[in-house]
Short mmCIF file of C-alpha atoms and ligand atoms in Angstrom, two decimals:
data_model
loop_
_atom_site.label_atom_id
_atom_site.label_comp_id
_atom_site.label_asym_id
_atom_site.label_seq_id
_atom_site.Cartn_x
_atom_site.Cartn_y
_atom_site.Cartn_z
CA MET A 1 -3.96 -4.62 3.77
CA TYR A 2 -5.67 -1.27 4.17
CA PRO A 3 -3.20 0.44 6.56
CA LEU A 4 -0.45 -0.19 4.00
CA ASP A 5 -2.48 1.66 1.43
CA GLN A 6 -2.23 4.92 3.30
CA ARG A 7 -0.38 7.60 1.43
CA GLN A 8 2.53 7.87 3.87
CA ASN A 9 3.49 4.30 2.95
CA TRP A 10 3.73 5.06 -0.76
CA PHE A 11 7.22 5.19 -2.21
CA SER A 12 8.75 8.62 -2.65
CA GLY A 13 12.15 10.12 -3.40
CA GLN A 14 15.29 9.51 -5.39
CA GLY A 15 16.18 6.11 -3.95
CA ARG A 16 19.31 4.76 -5.61
CA TRP A 17 19.93 8.15 -7.23
CA SER A 18 20.09 10.11 -3.95
CA ASN A 19 23.42 11.67 -5.01
CA VAL A 20 21.82 13.41 -8.01
CA PRO A 21 20.80 17.07 -7.54
CA ALA A 22 17.04 17.35 -7.05
CA SER A 23 16.86 19.81 -9.95
CA ASP A 24 18.15 17.06 -12.27
CA TRP A 25 16.01 14.34 -10.74
CA ASN A 26 12.85 16.40 -11.13
CA ASP A 27 13.63 17.29 -14.74
CA TRP A 28 11.87 14.89 -17.11
CA HIS A 29 14.56 15.34 -19.74
CA TRP A 30 17.15 14.19 -17.21
CA GLN A 31 15.00 11.14 -16.43
CA LEU A 32 14.78 10.30 -20.14
CA ARG A 33 18.51 10.84 -20.73
CA ASN A 34 19.32 8.58 -17.79
CA ARG A 35 17.02 5.73 -18.70
CA ILE A 36 18.42 2.24 -18.43
CA THR A 37 18.46 0.98 -22.01
CA LYS A 38 21.43 -1.37 -22.21
CA LEU A 39 22.33 -4.69 -20.69
CA GLU A 40 25.57 -3.19 -19.31
CA ASP A 41 23.65 -0.41 -17.51
CA LEU A 42 21.24 -2.90 -16.04
CA GLU A 43 23.99 -5.23 -14.84
CA LYS A 44 25.63 -2.34 -12.98
CA MET A 45 22.40 -1.94 -11.01
CA MET A 46 21.40 -5.53 -10.29
CA THR A 47 22.12 -9.21 -10.83
CA LEU A 48 20.03 -10.58 -13.66
CA THR A 49 18.78 -14.13 -13.95
CA PRO A 50 20.08 -16.04 -17.01
CA GLU A 51 16.60 -15.72 -18.57
CA GLU A 52 16.59 -11.95 -18.09
CA ARG A 53 20.12 -11.61 -19.45
CA ALA A 54 19.19 -13.54 -22.61
CA GLY A 55 15.97 -11.52 -22.78
CA CYS A 56 17.90 -8.24 -22.82
CA LEU A 57 20.00 -9.46 -25.75
CA PHE A 58 16.85 -10.56 -27.59
CA ALA A 59 14.98 -7.29 -26.85
CA ALA A 60 16.75 -5.40 -29.64
CA ASN A 61 14.82 -7.51 -32.20
CA LYS A 62 11.45 -7.27 -30.51
CA LEU A 63 10.74 -4.41 -28.14
CA ALA A 64 13.48 -2.17 -26.82
CA LEU A 65 14.59 -2.13 -23.19
CA ALA A 66 14.03 1.18 -21.40
CA ILE A 67 13.36 1.94 -17.73
CA THR A 68 13.27 5.41 -16.20
CA PRO A 69 15.23 5.94 -12.96
CA HIS A 70 11.94 6.80 -11.21
CA PHE A 71 10.40 3.45 -12.14
CA PHE A 72 13.60 1.48 -11.62
CA ASN A 73 13.56 2.54 -7.96
CA LEU A 74 10.38 0.50 -7.50
CA ILE A 75 12.11 -2.75 -8.49
CA ASP A 76 13.09 -5.22 -5.81
CA THR A 77 16.44 -6.28 -7.23
CA SER A 78 16.70 -9.20 -4.82
CA ASN A 79 13.47 -10.82 -6.08
CA PRO A 80 13.23 -12.15 -9.66
CA GLN A 81 9.44 -12.38 -9.23
CA CYS A 82 9.10 -8.70 -8.26
CA PRO A 83 5.89 -7.46 -9.98
CA ILE A 84 7.58 -4.26 -11.14
CA ARG A 85 10.68 -6.03 -12.37
CA ARG A 86 8.70 -8.49 -14.49
CA GLN A 87 6.82 -5.70 -16.25
CA VAL A 88 9.90 -3.94 -17.64
CA ILE A 89 12.89 -6.30 -17.56
CA PRO A 90 12.93 -8.53 -20.64
CA SER A 91 12.89 -12.31 -20.41
CA ILE A 92 13.92 -14.79 -23.06
CA LYS A 93 10.42 -16.23 -22.67
CA GLU A 94 9.39 -13.38 -24.99
CA SER A 95 11.01 -15.29 -27.84
CA VAL A 96 8.59 -18.23 -27.48
CA VAL A 97 5.52 -17.76 -29.67
CA ALA A 98 2.58 -19.97 -28.61
CA PRO A 99 -0.29 -21.07 -30.91
CA GLY A 100 -2.68 -18.21 -31.58
CA GLU A 101 -0.23 -15.48 -30.62
CA MET A 102 0.04 -12.70 -33.18
CA SER A 103 2.08 -9.59 -33.93
CA ASP A 104 -1.18 -7.59 -34.20
CA PRO A 105 -3.41 -9.43 -31.72
CA VAL A 106 -6.40 -7.10 -31.81
CA GLY A 107 -6.39 -6.60 -35.57
CA GLU A 108 -5.58 -2.90 -35.64
CA GLU A 109 -3.92 -2.96 -39.06
CA GLU A 110 -7.16 -4.07 -40.76
CA THR A 111 -9.11 -1.09 -39.49
CA MET A 112 -6.49 1.59 -40.21
CA PRO A 113 -7.93 3.83 -42.95
CA VAL A 114 -4.87 6.14 -42.75
CA PRO A 115 -1.61 5.55 -40.87
CA GLY A 116 -2.15 6.09 -37.15
CA ILE A 117 -5.98 6.03 -37.17
CA VAL A 118 -7.77 2.88 -36.00
CA HIS A 119 -11.49 3.23 -36.77
CA ARG A 120 -13.20 0.15 -35.39
CA TYR A 121 -16.18 1.49 -33.50
CA PRO A 122 -18.90 3.56 -35.16
CA ASP A 123 -18.42 6.87 -33.34
CA ARG A 124 -14.82 6.93 -32.15
CA VAL A 125 -11.25 6.50 -33.30
CA LEU A 126 -7.94 5.57 -31.79
CA PHE A 127 -5.29 8.07 -32.92
CA LEU A 128 -1.71 6.79 -32.61
CA VAL A 129 0.58 9.82 -32.55
CA THR A 130 3.97 8.34 -31.68
CA ASP A 131 5.72 4.97 -31.45
CA ARG A 132 7.89 5.84 -28.43
CA CYS A 133 7.29 5.39 -24.68
CA ALA A 134 9.20 6.49 -21.58
CA ALA A 135 9.68 2.81 -20.67
CA TYR A 136 8.56 -0.38 -22.38
CA CYS A 137 6.11 -2.90 -20.96
CA ARG A 138 7.17 -6.40 -21.94
CA TYR A 139 3.57 -7.47 -22.69
CA CYS A 140 2.75 -4.45 -24.88
CA THR A 141 -0.07 -5.12 -27.38
CA ARG A 142 1.60 -2.76 -29.85
CA SER A 143 5.06 -4.34 -29.64
CA ARG A 144 4.92 -4.58 -33.44
CA LEU A 145 5.35 -0.84 -33.81
CA VAL A 146 6.29 0.55 -30.39
CA SER A 147 10.03 1.34 -29.94
CA ASN A 148 10.60 0.43 -33.63
CA ALA A 149 12.65 -2.64 -32.67
CA GLN A 150 10.79 -4.62 -35.36
CA ALA A 151 11.53 -1.99 -38.04
CA TYR A 152 7.83 -1.18 -38.48
CA ASP A 153 8.96 2.37 -39.29
CA PHE A 154 5.89 4.15 -37.98
CA HIS A 155 5.78 7.77 -39.06
CA PRO A 156 2.62 9.10 -37.53
CA GLU A 157 1.10 11.49 -40.00
CA PHE A 158 -0.48 13.93 -37.65
CA GLU A 159 -1.95 15.94 -40.47
CA GLU A 160 -3.38 12.96 -42.31
CA GLY A 161 -4.95 11.69 -39.10
CA ILE A 162 -6.46 15.06 -38.28
CA ARG A 163 -7.79 15.37 -41.82
CA TYR A 164 -9.42 11.95 -41.51
CA ILE A 165 -11.22 13.03 -38.35
CA GLU A 166 -12.21 16.37 -39.89
CA THR A 167 -13.79 14.63 -42.88
CA HIS A 168 -15.62 11.95 -40.85
CA PRO A 169 -18.47 13.65 -39.02
CA GLU A 170 -19.46 10.40 -37.29
CA VAL A 171 -16.28 10.61 -35.17
CA ARG A 172 -17.37 12.27 -31.94
CA ASP A 173 -14.71 10.68 -29.68
CA VAL A 174 -10.94 10.69 -30.25
CA LEU A 175 -8.61 8.56 -28.14
CA ILE A 176 -5.03 9.79 -28.48
CA SER A 177 -2.51 7.06 -27.83
CA GLY A 178 0.63 5.50 -29.26
CA GLY A 179 3.30 4.80 -27.99
CA ASP A 180 2.95 7.42 -25.33
CA PRO A 181 1.54 10.77 -26.48
CA LEU A 182 2.91 12.61 -23.44
CA LEU A 183 6.42 12.12 -24.84
CA LEU A 184 5.53 14.78 -27.41
CA SER A 185 6.62 18.33 -26.63
CA ASP A 186 4.25 20.76 -24.95
CA ALA A 187 4.02 22.67 -28.23
CA LYS A 188 2.95 19.56 -30.20
CA ILE A 189 0.39 18.52 -27.58
CA ASP A 190 -1.02 22.04 -27.49
CA TYR A 191 -1.25 22.02 -31.30
CA LEU A 192 -2.88 18.59 -31.44
CA PHE A 193 -5.49 19.40 -28.78
CA GLY A 194 -6.17 22.74 -30.48
CA ARG A 195 -6.72 21.13 -33.90
CA LEU A 196 -9.03 18.44 -32.49
CA ARG A 197 -10.97 20.92 -30.37
CA ALA A 198 -11.59 23.04 -33.47
CA ILE A 199 -13.46 20.17 -35.17
CA PRO A 200 -17.16 20.81 -34.46
CA HIS A 201 -18.25 17.15 -34.40
CA VAL A 202 -15.49 16.06 -31.97
CA GLU A 203 -17.26 16.13 -28.61
CA PHE A 204 -14.97 14.00 -26.52
CA ILE A 205 -11.17 13.97 -26.41
CA ARG A 206 -9.18 11.59 -24.29
CA MET A 207 -5.64 10.33 -24.01
CA GLY A 208 -4.05 7.08 -22.84
CA SER A 209 -0.63 7.46 -21.24
CA ARG A 210 1.64 5.58 -18.88
CA ILE A 211 3.91 8.62 -18.45
CA PRO A 212 2.45 9.69 -15.08
CA VAL A 213 3.56 6.26 -13.80
CA PHE A 214 6.93 5.94 -15.57
CA LEU A 215 7.86 9.63 -15.60
CA PRO A 216 5.74 11.72 -13.23
CA GLN A 217 8.21 14.60 -13.69
CA ARG A 218 6.70 15.10 -17.18
CA ILE A 219 3.45 16.35 -15.64
CA THR A 220 4.64 19.94 -15.21
CA PRO A 221 2.34 22.85 -14.34
CA GLU A 222 2.80 23.98 -17.97
CA LEU A 223 1.51 20.65 -19.28
CA ALA A 224 -1.43 20.73 -16.88
CA ALA A 225 -2.24 24.23 -18.17
CA ILE A 226 -2.43 22.86 -21.75
CA PHE A 227 -4.94 20.23 -20.64
CA ARG A 228 -6.90 22.92 -18.88
CA LYS A 229 -6.85 25.27 -21.88
CA HIS A 230 -8.38 22.67 -24.21
CA GLY A 231 -10.42 20.83 -21.59
CA PRO A 232 -12.27 18.77 -20.78
CA ILE A 233 -9.71 16.20 -21.87
CA TRP A 234 -9.91 12.85 -20.13
CA LEU A 235 -6.83 10.81 -19.29
CA SER A 236 -6.44 7.07 -18.76
CA ILE A 237 -3.32 6.03 -16.96
CA HIS A 238 -2.01 2.46 -16.85
CA THR A 239 -1.08 0.84 -13.53
CA ASN A 240 -1.03 -2.84 -12.68
CA HIS A 241 0.28 -3.12 -9.15
CA PRO A 242 -0.01 -1.06 -5.93
CA LYS A 243 3.77 -0.61 -5.82
CA GLU A 244 3.46 1.66 -8.86
CA ILE A 245 1.48 4.15 -6.80
CA THR A 246 4.06 6.64 -5.57
CA GLN A 247 3.77 10.04 -3.97
CA GLU A 248 5.24 11.52 -7.16
CA LEU A 249 2.48 9.90 -9.23
CA SER A 250 -0.08 11.19 -6.79
CA ALA A 251 1.27 14.76 -7.03
CA ALA A 252 1.36 14.56 -10.84
CA LEU A 253 -2.26 13.37 -10.98
CA GLU A 254 -3.32 16.07 -8.56
CA ARG A 255 -1.91 18.70 -10.94
CA LEU A 256 -3.93 17.19 -13.80
CA SER A 257 -7.04 16.71 -11.75
CA LEU A 258 -7.00 20.28 -10.50
CA ALA A 259 -6.64 21.31 -14.14
CA GLY A 260 -10.00 19.62 -14.73
CA VAL A 261 -8.81 16.31 -16.19
CA PRO A 262 -11.08 13.36 -15.33
CA LEU A 263 -8.83 10.36 -14.60
CA GLY A 264 -9.25 6.65 -15.31
CA ASN A 265 -6.99 3.64 -15.07
CA GLN A 266 -6.45 0.63 -17.29
CA SER A 267 -4.78 -2.52 -16.00
CA VAL A 268 -3.74 -5.71 -17.70
CA LEU A 269 -4.36 -8.94 -15.81
CA LEU A 270 -0.85 -10.39 -15.51
CA SER A 271 0.10 -13.77 -14.12
CA GLY A 272 2.02 -13.54 -10.85
CA ILE A 273 1.85 -9.72 -10.96
CA ASN A 274 -1.75 -8.77 -10.19
CA ASP A 275 -3.91 -11.87 -10.66
CA ASP A 276 -4.72 -11.82 -6.98
CA PRO A 277 -7.75 -10.28 -5.23
CA GLU A 278 -5.73 -8.64 -2.43
CA VAL A 279 -3.25 -7.06 -4.84
CA MET A 280 -6.03 -5.74 -7.05
CA LYS A 281 -7.99 -4.43 -4.09
CA SER A 282 -4.96 -2.57 -2.81
CA LEU A 283 -4.34 -1.10 -6.27
CA ILE A 284 -7.89 0.16 -6.73
CA HIS A 285 -8.00 1.65 -3.23
CA ARG A 286 -4.85 3.62 -3.96
CA LEU A 287 -6.26 4.74 -7.31
CA LEU A 288 -9.43 6.03 -5.67
CA MET A 289 -7.34 7.98 -3.18
CA MET A 290 -5.79 9.79 -6.18
CA ARG A 291 -9.17 10.57 -7.83
CA VAL A 292 -8.61 7.85 -10.43
CA ARG A 293 -11.59 5.73 -11.46
CA PRO A 294 -10.53 2.17 -12.41
CA TYR A 295 -11.88 1.74 -15.96
CA TYR A 296 -10.79 -1.50 -17.66
CA LEU A 297 -9.05 -4.66 -16.56
CA TYR A 298 -7.85 -6.30 -19.77
CA ALA A 299 -7.11 -9.93 -20.32
CA CYS A 300 -3.58 -9.95 -21.72
CA ASP A 301 -3.83 -9.80 -25.53
CA LEU A 302 -2.43 -12.67 -27.59
CA ILE A 303 0.75 -10.79 -28.45
CA GLU A 304 3.67 -12.93 -29.57
CA GLY A 305 5.78 -14.14 -26.65
CA SER A 306 3.29 -13.27 -23.89
CA THR A 307 2.35 -16.74 -22.62
CA HIS A 308 4.26 -16.24 -19.36
CA PHE A 309 2.17 -13.14 -18.66
CA ARG A 310 -1.27 -14.59 -19.34
CA ALA A 311 -3.41 -15.43 -16.31
CA PRO A 312 -6.39 -17.80 -16.53
CA ILE A 313 -9.48 -15.74 -17.34
CA GLN A 314 -11.31 -17.38 -14.43
CA LYS A 315 -8.88 -15.62 -12.09
CA GLY A 316 -9.99 -12.29 -13.53
CA ILE A 317 -13.65 -13.20 -13.08
CA ASP A 318 -12.97 -14.31 -9.49
CA ILE A 319 -11.18 -11.03 -8.77
CA ILE A 320 -14.16 -9.01 -9.97
CA ARG A 321 -16.48 -11.19 -7.90
CA SER A 322 -14.26 -10.69 -4.84
CA LEU A 323 -14.51 -6.91 -5.26
CA ARG A 324 -18.18 -6.26 -6.13
CA GLY A 325 -20.10 -5.63 -2.93
CA HIS A 326 -16.98 -6.03 -0.82
CA THR A 327 -15.47 -2.65 -1.63
CA THR A 328 -16.36 0.74 -3.17
CA GLY A 329 -18.31 0.29 -6.38
CA TYR A 330 -16.39 3.18 -7.98
CA GLY A 331 -13.23 1.10 -7.63
CA ILE A 332 -14.36 -1.87 -9.70
CA PRO A 333 -13.03 -1.98 -13.26
CA GLN A 334 -14.80 -3.71 -16.15
CA LEU A 335 -13.00 -6.91 -17.09
CA VAL A 336 -12.70 -7.14 -20.89
CA ILE A 337 -11.24 -9.34 -23.57
CA ASP A 338 -10.25 -7.46 -26.72
CA GLY A 339 -11.62 -9.91 -29.29
CA PRO A 340 -8.59 -11.43 -31.08
CA GLY A 341 -8.36 -10.30 -34.69
CA GLY A 342 -10.53 -7.21 -34.31
CA GLY A 343 -13.60 -7.99 -32.21
CA GLY A 344 -13.24 -4.97 -29.99
CA LYS A 345 -13.62 -4.95 -26.22
CA ILE A 346 -16.01 -7.60 -24.95
CA PRO A 347 -17.09 -7.34 -21.28
CA ILE A 348 -16.67 -10.43 -19.10
CA ASN A 349 -18.69 -10.58 -15.89
CA PRO A 350 -19.23 -13.01 -13.04
CA ASP A 351 -22.58 -14.79 -13.24
CA TYR A 352 -24.94 -12.79 -11.09
CA ILE A 353 -27.88 -14.14 -13.08
CA GLN A 354 -28.55 -17.72 -11.99
CA ALA A 355 -31.58 -18.32 -14.17
CA ILE A 356 -34.44 -16.56 -15.99
CA HIS A 357 -37.68 -18.59 -16.04
CA ASP A 358 -41.46 -18.37 -15.53
CA GLY A 359 -41.47 -14.60 -15.28
CA ILE A 360 -38.67 -14.32 -12.72
CA ILE A 361 -34.99 -13.64 -12.72
CA GLU A 362 -32.98 -15.48 -10.07
CA LEU A 363 -30.05 -13.46 -8.86
CA ARG A 364 -27.00 -14.28 -6.80
CA ASN A 365 -25.74 -11.47 -4.56
CA PHE A 366 -22.19 -10.75 -3.39
CA GLU A 367 -22.67 -13.05 -0.38
CA ASP A 368 -23.85 -15.90 -2.60
CA ARG A 369 -27.47 -15.59 -1.49
CA THR A 370 -30.30 -15.91 -4.02
CA TYR A 371 -32.86 -13.16 -4.72
CA ILE A 372 -35.86 -13.13 -7.03
CA TYR A 373 -37.09 -10.23 -9.16
CA PRO A 374 -39.82 -10.15 -11.82
CA THR A 375 -38.73 -10.12 -15.47
CA GLY A 376 -41.79 -8.02 -16.25
CA ASN A 377 -43.35 -5.31 -14.12
CA ARG A 378 -44.64 -7.68 -11.43
CA LEU A 379 -44.11 -11.16 -10.04
CA PRO A 380 -46.30 -13.78 -11.67
CA ASP A 381 -49.22 -14.58 -9.38
CA PRO A 382 -52.38 -16.38 -10.46
CA THR A 383 -54.56 -14.71 -7.80
CA PRO A 384 -53.58 -11.07 -7.43
CA ARG A 385 -54.43 -9.55 -4.05
CA ILE A 386 -56.89 -6.65 -4.26
CA ILE A 387 -56.70 -3.93 -1.63
CA GLU A 388 -60.24 -2.91 -0.73
C1 PLP B 1 -10.27 0.75 -26.76
C2 PLP B 1 -10.52 1.36 -28.05
C3 PLP B 1 -11.35 2.46 -28.17
C4 PLP B 1 -12.07 3.07 -26.97
O1 PLP B 1 -13.02 2.18 -26.46
P1 PLP B 1 -13.93 2.58 -25.19
O2 PLP B 1 -14.62 1.32 -24.81
O3 PLP B 1 -14.85 3.67 -25.65
O4 PLP B 1 -12.99 3.07 -24.12
C5 PLP B 1 -11.56 2.99 -29.42
N1 PLP B 1 -10.97 2.44 -30.51
C6 PLP B 1 -10.19 1.37 -30.43
C7 PLP B 1 -9.60 0.80 -31.67
C8 PLP B 1 -9.91 0.80 -29.19
O5 PLP B 1 -9.10 -0.27 -29.12
S1 SF4 B 2 3.34 2.39 -22.14
FE1 SF4 B 2 1.64 1.47 -23.32
S2 SF4 B 2 2.28 1.62 -25.48
FE2 SF4 B 2 4.12 1.92 -24.19
S3 SF4 B 2 5.06 -0.11 -23.97
FE3 SF4 B 2 3.68 0.16 -22.21
S4 SF4 B 2 1.72 -0.74 -22.87
FE4 SF4 B 2 2.95 -0.40 -24.74
#
């Protein structure tokens, strides 16, 4: 697989929109204005399966349909199982709610002291600053509020959120998310970073955004300069499949990285999309080439209508096992389950510990060989050897 991962093989260009002037194509406002948001638009571009067609009609009640031209170009319109297609084109399977699936699967509402602030962990908060995204992921954990299709009517109170952080000195880490915070204007982002940076106890500021992937045109030199001005600000992007790694994404991330932004990636383990060791290996290799450190691999949350996306957890464990030792350690994400109902992120690891007994720990290495190490500071030995 490796030769395919080389940068020259990554997608680039205007694809189906080659007749559009480059100045329009490269303008993020043009990309947003020309998003595919209606069934009619989509059907002009491709033939939908009956399930997708019904899914598009259902989407208005659940999570809106939106795909940027940049991301649409990555879809293989001749393959209903295309891993890009399945992430953004609705399916009527989203209307089937299985036992245990919830509208708020990770219990965010219960730990929201003020609208937009989720304070679950002792020293850090999640700060939701918008309910809109450049495109919508069909498995989104925050479908309840994102895109407002379910009339949640989220009005992020910036000021109330900032005041909460200002008056809670235990909050040293703020994760700005949404929705997608990079849909805010440069002026708003500059203001938000400035206000947070001015709070003495806030040591660490980070943002989660899928905009570099959906809308790399948004990462202008001006935006990178705002990150630089208030830096260090860390950024987690969200990619699931190597096809999402384009030369445009790479250029956008380079602008951020050179502005001093440390980059991470979060993926969701998705059935038939990336629940495969070779696919995941290719993805993480491409991420490393762009200075992105794979951070988390999430089991798909129990969001309503997500059964068709959920991969067996054992597949995730097997993927991690297939990576550790076999490729660059920097590339290996932590597999986590976000405890349903509000448990927070719980790490899931392959069993490298075979047993702990009689003063030894028995370990299994990446090649399945067994090694022994003392549990204390030396191996148990009834007759220690004395060097004379
Ligand atoms: C994921 C998350 C965080 C950040 O967790 P880290 O493990 O530090 O990345 C903070 N708050 C909430 C509510 C989260 O879901
Ligand atoms: S970009 Fe993030 S918040 Fe927006 S739809 Fe996708 S997963 Fe949800």
